[in-house]
Amino acid sequence: MNKFTPAKPAGARGVDEITGSRRLRRMRKADWSRRLVQENRLTVDDLIWPIFVVEGKGIREPIAAMPGVFRLSIDLAVKEAERAAKLGIPALATFPNVDISLRDQTGSHILDPDNVINRATRAIKDAVPQIGIITDAALDPFTSHGHDGILRDGIIVNDETVEQVTAAAVIQAAAGADIIAPSDMMDGRIGAIRDALDANGFQDVAIMSYATKFASAFYGPYREAVGTAGLLKGDKKTYYIDHANSDEAVREAEQDIAEGADMLMVKPGLPYLDIIRRLKDEFQMPTFAYQVSGEYSMIKAAGANGWIDGEKAMLESLLAFKRAGCDGILTYFAPEVAEMLKG
Ligand code: PBG
């Protein structure tokens, strides 16, 4: 065996000489000092809880790809809204799974004032007026092809979709939605929705733009949840942003702000922290991330297998959004993390 003893460089410097006596570990030495210098914190006020609603009564249907997440009938959604309000969660975002017989080429059921989303909004607002309701004005849960827009001759037609989404937004506002969050990425939707809300007396209803929504593989479990997985033909690359692009995301956000967006969202979340930071630095808008279904499921699955500490990974991922510049996060972890923060 060769023995090798490294020689110290001649006149070797001590660590204090190397660092100029700057030792960053000083402030990390104890829990109290780490707490004292902690730059970002996660609180319950940062959380928006996305929930799935279905027709029926007493229904709490598990979603296989999202352990711990359920499709809820309106009566149970109201119960969960009460729980969320007690925990201090500021807002819910609702998504429907409607019967296949109600889905068509243009997603026309989104315009039914009594569809499950609008009835859920009314029921929750009735029972829990202090919680904010955010509705998605996208067509995908209502179309027979699972796309967010109207499909004609193989093309998602922009302007006709904007008309449909705009009408849906007004109906959702009339049902009591506080924030309209259009996730379809059609050009001109934010301005059209703002004009229509104002014309109908909903000046106080805000718009959270899914400003930078990327074509992503991380939406898989959501598509099981809303029942679009088996329907979707092709992909969404003609309307969602190419996940290779960052300047384009800034232009999207800039456009949506000019059209009247009150809040911006980046989606998915964790793989796009660079986009969040760019948008916050550039625009200083209320900025949110959607920690999407695939991100949730990855943490849950690895945690369930004992490959990572699921709770710590959850908290770390959520704090990372704050560090990147987020004002809040849409996350399926919302009730779990709210319970934890309380305890
Ligand atoms: C579509 C929509 C998507 C999500 C919410 N609304 C993406 C999609 O199916 O393409 C994803 C949410 C998630 O993955 O948690 N308008």
mmCIF file of N, CA and C in Angstrom, residues 114-171:
data_model
loop_
_atom_site.group_PDB
_atom_site.id
_atom_site.type_symbol
_atom_site.label_atom_id
_atom_site.label_comp_id
_atom_site.label_asym_id
_atom_site.label_seq_id
_atom_site.Cartn_x
_atom_site.Cartn_y
_atom_site.Cartn_z
ATOM 1 N N ASP A 114 -75.743 26.703 -12.842
ATOM 2 C CA ASP A 114 -75.953 25.697 -11.802
ATOM 3 C C ASP A 114 -75.015 24.506 -11.939
ATOM 4 N N ASN A 115 -73.918 24.667 -12.683
ATOM 5 C CA ASN A 115 -72.956 23.548 -12.716
ATOM 6 C C ASN A 115 -72.299 23.398 -11.338
ATOM 7 N N VAL A 116 -71.574 22.316 -11.176
ATOM 8 C CA VAL A 116 -71.102 21.964 -9.830
ATOM 9 C C VAL A 116 -70.153 23.025 -9.254
ATOM 10 N N ILE A 117 -69.413 23.684 -10.128
ATOM 11 C CA ILE A 117 -68.490 24.725 -9.651
ATOM 12 C C ILE A 117 -69.268 25.928 -9.100
ATOM 13 N N ASN A 118 -70.260 26.377 -9.867
ATOM 14 C CA ASN A 118 -71.009 27.567 -9.420
ATOM 15 C C ASN A 118 -71.848 27.266 -8.184
ATOM 16 N N ARG A 119 -72.390 26.044 -8.117
ATOM 17 C CA ARG A 119 -73.148 25.684 -6.915
ATOM 18 C C ARG A 119 -72.224 25.544 -5.719
ATOM 19 N N ALA A 120 -71.043 25.026 -5.951
ATOM 20 C CA ALA A 120 -70.066 24.915 -4.850
ATOM 21 C C ALA A 120 -69.706 26.316 -4.340
ATOM 22 N N THR A 121 -69.484 27.236 -5.257
ATOM 23 C CA THR A 121 -69.151 28.608 -4.853
ATOM 24 C C THR A 121 -70.258 29.183 -3.974
ATOM 25 N N ARG A 122 -71.514 29.034 -4.437
ATOM 26 C CA ARG A 122 -72.628 29.595 -3.659
ATOM 27 C C ARG A 122 -72.726 28.935 -2.281
ATOM 28 N N ALA A 123 -72.583 27.611 -2.260
ATOM 29 C CA ALA A 123 -72.729 26.894 -0.987
ATOM 30 C C ALA A 123 -71.612 27.270 -0.008
ATOM 31 N N ILE A 124 -70.409 27.369 -0.509
ATOM 32 C CA ILE A 124 -69.286 27.701 0.376
ATOM 33 C C ILE A 124 -69.415 29.142 0.856
ATOM 34 N N LYS A 125 -69.745 30.046 -0.066
ATOM 35 C CA LYS A 125 -69.901 31.460 0.316
ATOM 36 C C LYS A 125 -71.020 31.655 1.347
ATOM 37 N N ASP A 126 -72.057 30.850 1.198
ATOM 38 C CA ASP A 126 -73.164 30.882 2.150
ATOM 39 C C ASP A 126 -72.715 30.486 3.547
ATOM 40 N N ALA A 127 -71.980 29.376 3.601
ATOM 41 C CA ALA A 127 -71.619 28.794 4.900
ATOM 42 C C ALA A 127 -70.369 29.422 5.497
ATOM 43 N N VAL A 128 -69.439 29.817 4.648
ATOM 44 C CA VAL A 128 -68.128 30.296 5.122
ATOM 45 C C VAL A 128 -67.755 31.580 4.372
ATOM 46 N N PRO A 129 -68.506 32.655 4.600
ATOM 47 C CA PRO A 129 -68.285 33.857 3.771
ATOM 48 C C PRO A 129 -66.886 34.447 3.900
ATOM 49 N N GLN A 130 -66.181 34.081 4.997
ATOM 50 C CA GLN A 130 -64.877 34.726 5.224
ATOM 51 C C GLN A 130 -63.732 34.091 4.439
ATOM 52 N N ILE A 131 -64.003 33.008 3.717
ATOM 53 C CA ILE A 131 -62.914 32.396 2.943
ATOM 54 C C ILE A 131 -63.035 32.841 1.484
ATOM 55 N N GLY A 132 -61.882 33.112 0.853
ATOM 56 C CA GLY A 132 -61.872 33.536 -0.549
ATOM 57 C C GLY A 132 -62.071 32.346 -1.477
ATOM 58 N N ILE A 133 -62.806 32.580 -2.569
ATOM 59 C CA ILE A 133 -63.035 31.520 -3.553
ATOM 60 C C ILE A 133 -62.417 31.937 -4.886
ATOM 61 N N ILE A 134 -61.573 31.063 -5.379
ATOM 62 C CA ILE A 134 -60.908 31.299 -6.663
ATOM 63 C C ILE A 134 -61.422 30.250 -7.641
ATOM 64 N N THR A 135 -61.933 30.692 -8.782
ATOM 65 C CA THR A 135 -62.411 29.712 -9.765
ATOM 66 C C THR A 135 -61.577 29.793 -11.033
ATOM 67 N N ASP A 136 -61.390 28.640 -11.636
ATOM 68 C CA ASP A 136 -60.641 28.539 -12.883
ATOM 69 C C ASP A 136 -61.644 28.651 -14.027
ATOM 70 N N ALA A 137 -61.408 29.604 -14.915
ATOM 71 C CA ALA A 137 -62.346 29.779 -16.027
ATOM 72 C C ALA A 137 -61.926 28.978 -17.264
ATOM 73 N N ALA A 138 -61.163 27.903 -17.059
ATOM 74 C CA ALA A 138 -60.705 27.134 -18.236
ATOM 75 C C ALA A 138 -61.706 26.043 -18.606
ATOM 76 N N LEU A 139 -61.689 25.674 -19.865
ATOM 77 C CA LEU A 139 -62.696 24.750 -20.389
ATOM 78 C C LEU A 139 -62.359 23.276 -20.196
ATOM 79 N N ASP A 140 -61.111 22.955 -19.881
ATOM 80 C CA ASP A 140 -60.691 21.537 -19.970
ATOM 81 C C ASP A 140 -61.551 20.530 -19.187
ATOM 82 N N PRO A 141 -62.070 20.849 -18.007
ATOM 83 C CA PRO A 141 -62.912 19.832 -17.350
ATOM 84 C C PRO A 141 -64.269 19.660 -18.031
ATOM 85 N N PHE A 142 -64.571 20.540 -18.998
ATOM 86 C CA PHE A 142 -65.892 20.542 -19.625
ATOM 87 C C PHE A 142 -65.870 20.122 -21.095
ATOM 88 N N THR A 143 -64.667 19.974 -21.673
ATOM 89 C CA THR A 143 -64.615 19.593 -23.092
ATOM 90 C C THR A 143 -64.461 18.083 -23.233
ATOM 91 N N SER A 144 -64.990 17.566 -24.357
ATOM 92 C CA SER A 144 -64.935 16.124 -24.609
ATOM 93 C C SER A 144 -63.539 15.695 -25.055
ATOM 94 N N HIS A 145 -62.658 16.692 -25.319
ATOM 95 C CA HIS A 145 -61.296 16.386 -25.767
ATOM 96 C C HIS A 145 -60.241 16.775 -24.747
ATOM 97 N N GLY A 146 -60.663 17.355 -23.631
ATOM 98 C CA GLY A 146 -59.734 17.655 -22.540
ATOM 99 C C GLY A 146 -58.831 18.859 -22.767
ATOM 100 N N HIS A 147 -59.062 19.578 -23.880
ATOM 101 C CA HIS A 147 -58.264 20.789 -24.100
ATOM 102 C C HIS A 147 -58.902 21.981 -23.395
ATOM 103 N N ASP A 148 -58.077 23.025 -23.184
ATOM 104 C CA ASP A 148 -58.554 24.221 -22.482
ATOM 105 C C ASP A 148 -59.292 25.164 -23.420
ATOM 106 N N GLY A 149 -59.348 24.814 -24.681
ATOM 107 C CA GLY A 149 -59.974 25.718 -25.643
ATOM 108 C C GLY A 149 -60.917 24.957 -26.552
ATOM 109 N N ILE A 150 -61.591 25.718 -27.385
ATOM 110 C CA ILE A 150 -62.500 25.136 -28.368
ATOM 111 C C ILE A 150 -61.659 24.609 -29.528
ATOM 112 N N LEU A 151 -61.930 23.356 -29.883
ATOM 113 C CA LEU A 151 -61.119 22.668 -30.894
ATOM 114 C C LEU A 151 -61.895 22.658 -32.209
ATOM 115 N N ARG A 152 -61.299 23.276 -33.249
ATOM 116 C CA ARG A 152 -61.934 23.262 -34.589
ATOM 117 C C ARG A 152 -60.902 22.848 -35.613
ATOM 118 N N ASP A 153 -61.193 21.772 -36.316
ATOM 119 C CA ASP A 153 -60.274 21.249 -37.345
ATOM 120 C C ASP A 153 -58.853 21.097 -36.804
ATOM 121 N N GLY A 154 -58.770 20.538 -35.625
ATOM 122 C CA GLY A 154 -57.452 20.250 -35.064
ATOM 123 C C GLY A 154 -56.748 21.459 -34.468
ATOM 124 N N ILE A 155 -57.428 22.605 -34.434
ATOM 125 C CA ILE A 155 -56.790 23.816 -33.900
ATOM 126 C C ILE A 155 -57.585 24.334 -32.704
ATOM 127 N N ILE A 156 -56.858 24.734 -31.649
ATOM 128 C CA ILE A 156 -57.514 25.393 -30.518
ATOM 129 C C ILE A 156 -57.716 26.845 -30.936
ATOM 130 N N VAL A 157 -58.965 27.214 -31.164
ATOM 131 C CA VAL A 157 -59.216 28.560 -31.706
ATOM 132 C C VAL A 157 -59.211 29.584 -30.575
ATOM 133 N N ASN A 158 -58.395 30.591 -30.738
ATOM 134 C CA ASN A 158 -58.138 31.554 -29.655
ATOM 135 C C ASN A 158 -59.351 32.433 -29.326
ATOM 136 N N ASP A 159 -59.824 33.147 -30.327
ATOM 137 C CA ASP A 159 -60.768 34.236 -30.027
ATOM 138 C C ASP A 159 -62.130 33.717 -29.563
ATOM 139 N N GLU A 160 -62.558 32.625 -30.178
ATOM 140 C CA GLU A 160 -63.833 32.026 -29.763
ATOM 141 C C GLU A 160 -63.714 31.471 -28.335
ATOM 142 N N THR A 161 -62.547 30.910 -28.020
ATOM 143 C CA THR A 161 -62.316 30.419 -26.654
ATOM 144 C C THR A 161 -62.359 31.571 -25.660
ATOM 145 N N VAL A 162 -61.761 32.697 -26.028
ATOM 146 C CA VAL A 162 -61.765 33.861 -25.127
ATOM 147 C C VAL A 162 -63.202 34.284 -24.825
ATOM 148 N N GLU A 163 -64.068 34.274 -25.841
ATOM 149 C CA GLU A 163 -65.472 34.636 -25.610
ATOM 150 C C GLU A 163 -66.132 33.694 -24.600
ATOM 151 N N GLN A 164 -65.848 32.390 -24.780
ATOM 152 C CA GLN A 164 -66.445 31.372 -23.915
ATOM 153 C C GLN A 164 -65.944 31.513 -22.467
ATOM 154 N N VAL A 165 -64.633 31.690 -22.350
ATOM 155 C CA VAL A 165 -64.004 31.798 -21.027
ATOM 156 C C VAL A 165 -64.485 33.075 -20.327
ATOM 157 N N THR A 166 -64.646 34.128 -21.095
ATOM 158 C CA THR A 166 -65.100 35.410 -20.547
ATOM 159 C C THR A 166 -66.534 35.297 -20.014
ATOM 160 N N ALA A 167 -67.390 34.648 -20.782
ATOM 161 C CA ALA A 167 -68.772 34.447 -20.326
ATOM 162 C C ALA A 167 -68.780 33.597 -19.063
ATOM 163 N N ALA A 168 -67.935 32.574 -19.035
ATOM 164 C CA ALA A 168 -67.856 31.703 -17.856
ATOM 165 C C ALA A 168 -67.398 32.491 -16.635
ATOM 166 N N ALA A 169 -66.434 33.393 -16.845
ATOM 167 C CA ALA A 169 -65.899 34.185 -15.730
ATOM 168 C C ALA A 169 -67.001 35.045 -15.095
ATOM 169 N N VAL A 170 -67.837 35.647 -15.928
ATOM 170 C CA VAL A 170 -68.914 36.502 -15.411
ATOM 171 C C VAL A 170 -69.917 35.660 -14.612
ATOM 172 N N ILE A 171 -70.220 34.459 -15.129
ATOM 173 C CA ILE A 171 -71.155 33.571 -14.430
ATOM 174 C C ILE A 171 -70.563 33.119 -13.088
#
